[in-house]
CSV table of N, CA and C in Angstrom, one decimal:
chain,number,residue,atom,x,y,z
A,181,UNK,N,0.8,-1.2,0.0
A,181,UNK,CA,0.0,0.0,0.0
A,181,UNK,C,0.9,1.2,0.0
A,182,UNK,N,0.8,2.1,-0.7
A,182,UNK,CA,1.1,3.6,-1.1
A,182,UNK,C,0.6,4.4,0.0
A,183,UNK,N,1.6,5.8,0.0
A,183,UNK,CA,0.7,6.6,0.7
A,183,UNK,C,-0.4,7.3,0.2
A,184,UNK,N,-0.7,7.1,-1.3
A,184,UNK,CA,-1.7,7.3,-1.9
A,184,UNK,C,-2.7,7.1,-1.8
A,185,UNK,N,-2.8,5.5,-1.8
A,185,UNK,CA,-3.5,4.0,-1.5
A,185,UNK,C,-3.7,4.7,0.1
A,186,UNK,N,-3.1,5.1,1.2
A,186,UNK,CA,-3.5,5.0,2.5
A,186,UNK,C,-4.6,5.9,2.4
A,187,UNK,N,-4.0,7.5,2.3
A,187,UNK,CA,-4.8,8.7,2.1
A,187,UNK,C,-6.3,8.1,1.7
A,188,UNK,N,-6.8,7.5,0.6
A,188,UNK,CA,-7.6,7.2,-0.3
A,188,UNK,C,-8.6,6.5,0.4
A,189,UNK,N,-7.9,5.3,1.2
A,189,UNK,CA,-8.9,4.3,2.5
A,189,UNK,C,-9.1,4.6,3.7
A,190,UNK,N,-8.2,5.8,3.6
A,190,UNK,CA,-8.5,6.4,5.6
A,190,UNK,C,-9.9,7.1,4.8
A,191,UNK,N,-9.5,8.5,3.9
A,191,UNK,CA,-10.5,9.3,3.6
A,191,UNK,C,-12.0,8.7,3.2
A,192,UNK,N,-12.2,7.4,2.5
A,192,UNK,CA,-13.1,6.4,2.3
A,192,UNK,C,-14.5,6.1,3.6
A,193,UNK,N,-13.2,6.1,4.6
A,193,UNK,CA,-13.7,5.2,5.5
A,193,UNK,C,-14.0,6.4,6.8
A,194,UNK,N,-13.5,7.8,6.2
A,194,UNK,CA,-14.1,8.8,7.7
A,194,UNK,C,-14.8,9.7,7.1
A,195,UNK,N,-15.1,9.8,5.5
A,195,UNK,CA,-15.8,10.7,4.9
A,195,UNK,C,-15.3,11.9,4.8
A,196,UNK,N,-14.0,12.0,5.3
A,196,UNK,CA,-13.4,13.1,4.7
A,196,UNK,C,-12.3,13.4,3.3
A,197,UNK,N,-12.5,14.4,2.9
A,197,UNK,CA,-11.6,14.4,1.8
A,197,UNK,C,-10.5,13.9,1.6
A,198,UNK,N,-10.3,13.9,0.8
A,198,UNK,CA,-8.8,13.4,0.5
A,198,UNK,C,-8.1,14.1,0.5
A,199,UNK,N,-8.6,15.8,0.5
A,199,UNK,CA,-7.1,16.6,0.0
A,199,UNK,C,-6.8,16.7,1.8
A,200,UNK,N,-7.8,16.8,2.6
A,200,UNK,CA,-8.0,16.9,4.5
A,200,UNK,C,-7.6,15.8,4.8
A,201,UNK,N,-7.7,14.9,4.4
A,201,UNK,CA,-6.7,13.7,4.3
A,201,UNK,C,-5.1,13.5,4.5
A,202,UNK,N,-5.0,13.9,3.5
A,202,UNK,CA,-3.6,14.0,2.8
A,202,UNK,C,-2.7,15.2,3.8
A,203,UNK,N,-3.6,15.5,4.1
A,203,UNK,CA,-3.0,16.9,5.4
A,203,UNK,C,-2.5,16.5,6.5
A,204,UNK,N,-3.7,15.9,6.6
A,204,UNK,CA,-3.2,14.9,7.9
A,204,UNK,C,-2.6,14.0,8.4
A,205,UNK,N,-2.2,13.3,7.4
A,205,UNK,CA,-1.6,12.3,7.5
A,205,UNK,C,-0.2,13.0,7.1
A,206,UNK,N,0.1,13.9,5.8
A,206,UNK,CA,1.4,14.1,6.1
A,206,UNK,C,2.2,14.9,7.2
A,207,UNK,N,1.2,15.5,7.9
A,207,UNK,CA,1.5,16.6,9.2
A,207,UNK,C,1.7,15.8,10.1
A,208,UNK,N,1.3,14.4,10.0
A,208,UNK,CA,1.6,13.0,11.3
A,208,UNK,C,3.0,12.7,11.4
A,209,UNK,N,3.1,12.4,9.6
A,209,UNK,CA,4.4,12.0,9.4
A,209,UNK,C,5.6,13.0,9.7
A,210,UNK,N,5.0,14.2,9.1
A,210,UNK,CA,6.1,15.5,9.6
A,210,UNK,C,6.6,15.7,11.1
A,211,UNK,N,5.3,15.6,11.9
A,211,UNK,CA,5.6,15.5,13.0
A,211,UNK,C,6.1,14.3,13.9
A,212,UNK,N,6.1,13.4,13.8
A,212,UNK,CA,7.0,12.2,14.1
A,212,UNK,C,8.8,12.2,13.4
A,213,UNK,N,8.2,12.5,12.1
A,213,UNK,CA,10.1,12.6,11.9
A,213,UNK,C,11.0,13.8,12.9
A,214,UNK,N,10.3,15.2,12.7
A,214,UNK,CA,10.7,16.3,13.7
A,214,UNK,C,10.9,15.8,14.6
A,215,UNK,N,10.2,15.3,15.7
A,215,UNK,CA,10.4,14.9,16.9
A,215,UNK,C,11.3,14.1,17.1
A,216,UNK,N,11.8,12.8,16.2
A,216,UNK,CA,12.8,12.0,16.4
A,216,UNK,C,14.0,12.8,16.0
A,217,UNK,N,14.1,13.6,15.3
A,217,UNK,CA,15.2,14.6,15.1
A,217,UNK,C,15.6,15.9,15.9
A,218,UNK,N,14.8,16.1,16.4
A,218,UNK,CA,15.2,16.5,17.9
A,218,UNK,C,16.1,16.6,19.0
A,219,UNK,N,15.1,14.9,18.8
A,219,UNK,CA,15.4,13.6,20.0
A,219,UNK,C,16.9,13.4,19.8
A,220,UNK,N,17.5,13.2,18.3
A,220,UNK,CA,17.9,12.8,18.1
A,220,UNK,C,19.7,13.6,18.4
A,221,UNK,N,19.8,14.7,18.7
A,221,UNK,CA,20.6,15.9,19.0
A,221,UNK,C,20.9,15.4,20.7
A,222,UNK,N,20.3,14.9,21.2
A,222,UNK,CA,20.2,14.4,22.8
A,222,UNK,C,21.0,13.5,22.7
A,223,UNK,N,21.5,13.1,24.3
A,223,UNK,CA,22.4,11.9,24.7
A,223,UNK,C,21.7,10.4,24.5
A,224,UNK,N,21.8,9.8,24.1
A,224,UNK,CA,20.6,8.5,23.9
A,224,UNK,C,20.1,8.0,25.1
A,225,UNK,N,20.2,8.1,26.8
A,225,UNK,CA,19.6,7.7,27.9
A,225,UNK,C,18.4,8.7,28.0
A,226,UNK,N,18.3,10.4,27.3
A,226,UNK,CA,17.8,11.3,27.5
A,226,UNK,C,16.8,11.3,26.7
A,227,UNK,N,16.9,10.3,25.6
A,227,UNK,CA,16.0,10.8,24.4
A,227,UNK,C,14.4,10.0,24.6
A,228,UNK,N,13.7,11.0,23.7
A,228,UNK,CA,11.9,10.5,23.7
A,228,UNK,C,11.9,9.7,22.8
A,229,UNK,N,10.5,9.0,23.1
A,229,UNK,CA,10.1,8.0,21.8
A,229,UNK,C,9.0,9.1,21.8
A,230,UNK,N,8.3,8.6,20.0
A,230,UNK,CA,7.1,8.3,19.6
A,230,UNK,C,6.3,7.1,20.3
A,231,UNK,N,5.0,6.8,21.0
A,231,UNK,CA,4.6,5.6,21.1
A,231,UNK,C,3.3,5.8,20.9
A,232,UNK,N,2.7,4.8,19.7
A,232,UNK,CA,1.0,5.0,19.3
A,232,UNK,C,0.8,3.8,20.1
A,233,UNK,N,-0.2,4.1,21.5
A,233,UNK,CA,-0.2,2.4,22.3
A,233,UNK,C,-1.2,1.8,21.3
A,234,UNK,N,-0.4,0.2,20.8
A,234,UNK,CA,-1.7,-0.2,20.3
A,234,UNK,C,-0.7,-0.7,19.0
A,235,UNK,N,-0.4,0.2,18.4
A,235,UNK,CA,0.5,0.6,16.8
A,235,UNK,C,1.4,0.0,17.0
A,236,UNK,N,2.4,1.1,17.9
A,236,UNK,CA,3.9,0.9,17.8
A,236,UNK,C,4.9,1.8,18.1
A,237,UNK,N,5.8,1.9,18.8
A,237,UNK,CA,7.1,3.2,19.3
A,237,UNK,C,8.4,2.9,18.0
A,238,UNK,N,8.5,4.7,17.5
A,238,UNK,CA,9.2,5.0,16.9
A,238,UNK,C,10.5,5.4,18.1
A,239,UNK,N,12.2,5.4,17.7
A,239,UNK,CA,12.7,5.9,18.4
A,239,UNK,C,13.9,6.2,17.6
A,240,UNK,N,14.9,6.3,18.5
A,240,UNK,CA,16.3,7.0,17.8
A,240,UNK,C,17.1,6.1,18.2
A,241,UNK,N,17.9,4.9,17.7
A,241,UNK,CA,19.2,4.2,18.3
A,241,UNK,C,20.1,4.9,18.0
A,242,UNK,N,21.4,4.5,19.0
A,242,UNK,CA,22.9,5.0,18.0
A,242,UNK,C,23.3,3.5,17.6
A,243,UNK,N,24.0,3.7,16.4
A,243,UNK,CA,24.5,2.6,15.9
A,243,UNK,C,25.6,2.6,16.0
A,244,UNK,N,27.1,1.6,16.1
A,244,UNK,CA,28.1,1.7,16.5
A,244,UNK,C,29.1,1.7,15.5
A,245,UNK,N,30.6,2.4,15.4
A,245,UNK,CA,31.1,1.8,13.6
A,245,UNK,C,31.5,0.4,14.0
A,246,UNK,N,31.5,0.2,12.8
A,246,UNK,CA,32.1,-1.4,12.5
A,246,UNK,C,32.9,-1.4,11.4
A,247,UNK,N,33.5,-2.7,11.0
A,247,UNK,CA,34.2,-2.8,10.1
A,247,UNK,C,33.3,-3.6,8.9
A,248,UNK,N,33.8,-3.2,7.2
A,248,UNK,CA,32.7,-4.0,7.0
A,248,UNK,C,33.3,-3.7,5.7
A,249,UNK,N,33.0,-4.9,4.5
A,249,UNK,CA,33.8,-5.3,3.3
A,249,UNK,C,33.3,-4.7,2.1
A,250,UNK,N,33.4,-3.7,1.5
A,250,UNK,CA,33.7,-3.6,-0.1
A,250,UNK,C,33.6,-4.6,-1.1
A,251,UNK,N,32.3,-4.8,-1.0
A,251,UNK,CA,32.1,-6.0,-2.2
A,251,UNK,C,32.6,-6.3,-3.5
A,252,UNK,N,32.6,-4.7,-4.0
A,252,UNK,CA,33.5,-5.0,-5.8
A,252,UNK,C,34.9,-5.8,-5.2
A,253,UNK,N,35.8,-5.1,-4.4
A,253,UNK,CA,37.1,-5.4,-4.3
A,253,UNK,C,37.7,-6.1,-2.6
A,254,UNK,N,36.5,-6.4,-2.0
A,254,UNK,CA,36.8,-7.1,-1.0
A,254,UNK,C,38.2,-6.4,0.2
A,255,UNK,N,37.9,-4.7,-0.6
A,255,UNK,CA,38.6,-4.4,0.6
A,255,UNK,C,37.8,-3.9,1.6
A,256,UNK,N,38.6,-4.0,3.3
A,256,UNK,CA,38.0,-3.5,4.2
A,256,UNK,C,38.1,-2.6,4.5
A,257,UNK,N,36.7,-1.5,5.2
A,257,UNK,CA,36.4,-0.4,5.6
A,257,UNK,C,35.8,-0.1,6.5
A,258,UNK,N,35.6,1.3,7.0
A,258,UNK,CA,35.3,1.1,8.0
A,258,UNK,C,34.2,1.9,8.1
A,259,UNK,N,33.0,2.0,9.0
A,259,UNK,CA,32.1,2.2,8.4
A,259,UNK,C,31.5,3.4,9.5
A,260,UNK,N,31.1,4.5,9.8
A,260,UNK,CA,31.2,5.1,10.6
A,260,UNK,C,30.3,5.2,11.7
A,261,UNK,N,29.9,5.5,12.8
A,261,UNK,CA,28.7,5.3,14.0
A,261,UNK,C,27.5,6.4,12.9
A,262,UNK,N,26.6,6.0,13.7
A,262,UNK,CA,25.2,6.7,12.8
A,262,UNK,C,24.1,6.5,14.1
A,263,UNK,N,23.1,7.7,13.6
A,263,UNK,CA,21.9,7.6,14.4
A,263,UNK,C,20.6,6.6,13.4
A,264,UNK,N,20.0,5.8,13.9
A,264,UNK,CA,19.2,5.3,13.0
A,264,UNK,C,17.8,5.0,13.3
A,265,UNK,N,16.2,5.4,12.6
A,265,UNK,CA,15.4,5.2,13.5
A,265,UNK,C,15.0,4.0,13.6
A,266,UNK,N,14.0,3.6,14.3
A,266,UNK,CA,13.9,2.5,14.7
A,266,UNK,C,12.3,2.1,15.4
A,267,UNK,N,11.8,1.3,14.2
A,267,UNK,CA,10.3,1.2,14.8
A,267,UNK,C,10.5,0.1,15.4
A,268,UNK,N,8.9,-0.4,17.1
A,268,UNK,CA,9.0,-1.7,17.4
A,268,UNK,C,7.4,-1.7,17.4
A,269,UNK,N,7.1,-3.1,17.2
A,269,UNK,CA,5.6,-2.9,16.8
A,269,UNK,C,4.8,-2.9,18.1
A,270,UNK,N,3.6,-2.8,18.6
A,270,UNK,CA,2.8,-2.8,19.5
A,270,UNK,C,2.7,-4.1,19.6
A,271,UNK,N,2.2,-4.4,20.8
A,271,UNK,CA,1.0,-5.9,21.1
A,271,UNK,C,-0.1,-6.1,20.1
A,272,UNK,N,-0.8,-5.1,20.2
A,272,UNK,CA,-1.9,-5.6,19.1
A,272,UNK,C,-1.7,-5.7,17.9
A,273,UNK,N,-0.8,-4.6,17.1
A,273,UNK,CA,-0.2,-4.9,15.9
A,273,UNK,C,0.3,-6.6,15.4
A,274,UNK,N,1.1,-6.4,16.5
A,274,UNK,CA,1.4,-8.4,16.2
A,274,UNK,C,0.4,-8.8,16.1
A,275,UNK,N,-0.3,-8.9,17.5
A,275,UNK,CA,-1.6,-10.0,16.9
A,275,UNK,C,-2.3,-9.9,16.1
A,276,UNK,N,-2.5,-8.7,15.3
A,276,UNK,CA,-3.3,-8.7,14.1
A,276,UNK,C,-2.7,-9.2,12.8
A,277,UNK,N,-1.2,-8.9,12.9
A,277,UNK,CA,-0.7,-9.6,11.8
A,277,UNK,C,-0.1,-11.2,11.6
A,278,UNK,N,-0.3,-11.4,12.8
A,278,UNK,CA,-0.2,-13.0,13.6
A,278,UNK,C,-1.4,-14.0,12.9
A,279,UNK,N,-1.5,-14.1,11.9
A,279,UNK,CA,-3.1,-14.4,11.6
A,279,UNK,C,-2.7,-16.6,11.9
């Protein structure tokens, strides 16, 4: 499913437009990324999650460097630490997709 496809079956299914739709949902998304980027400027013991109870918590890990191989030429490199986000799904999410 598309965010097209989403907009299209939320708006469907609450009777609201699509273009009131489309607002809303991408103002969701806008605002979940901001906030993890924020978050993300913090010490990682300090930092907030997103959590939709039910859905699922978005969050911010740090990732650590590692070493790691150059596939054309099998030389090694090194790969540098990074912030990465990181969804975990809810309880009910699972069991709905637990079929």
């Amino acid at each position: 499913m598309t965010k097209n496809e989403l907009i299209d079956a939320v708006a469907e299914k609450t009777g609201i437009t699509k273009k009131d739709t489309g607002e809303v949902i991408n103002e969701t998304i806008d605002t979940i990324m901001n906030h993890l980027k924020s978050e993300a400027k913090k010490a990682e013991d300090n930092r907030d999650n997103v959590q939709l109870i039910g859905f699922g918590t978005f969050e911010v890990k740090d990732r650590s460097a590692r070493k790691g191989r150059n596939p054309q030429t099998g030389e090694e490199i090194q790969i540098p630490a990074r912030k990465v986000p990181v969804f975990r799904s809810g309880k009910s999410f699972k069991e709905t997709v637990d079929v």
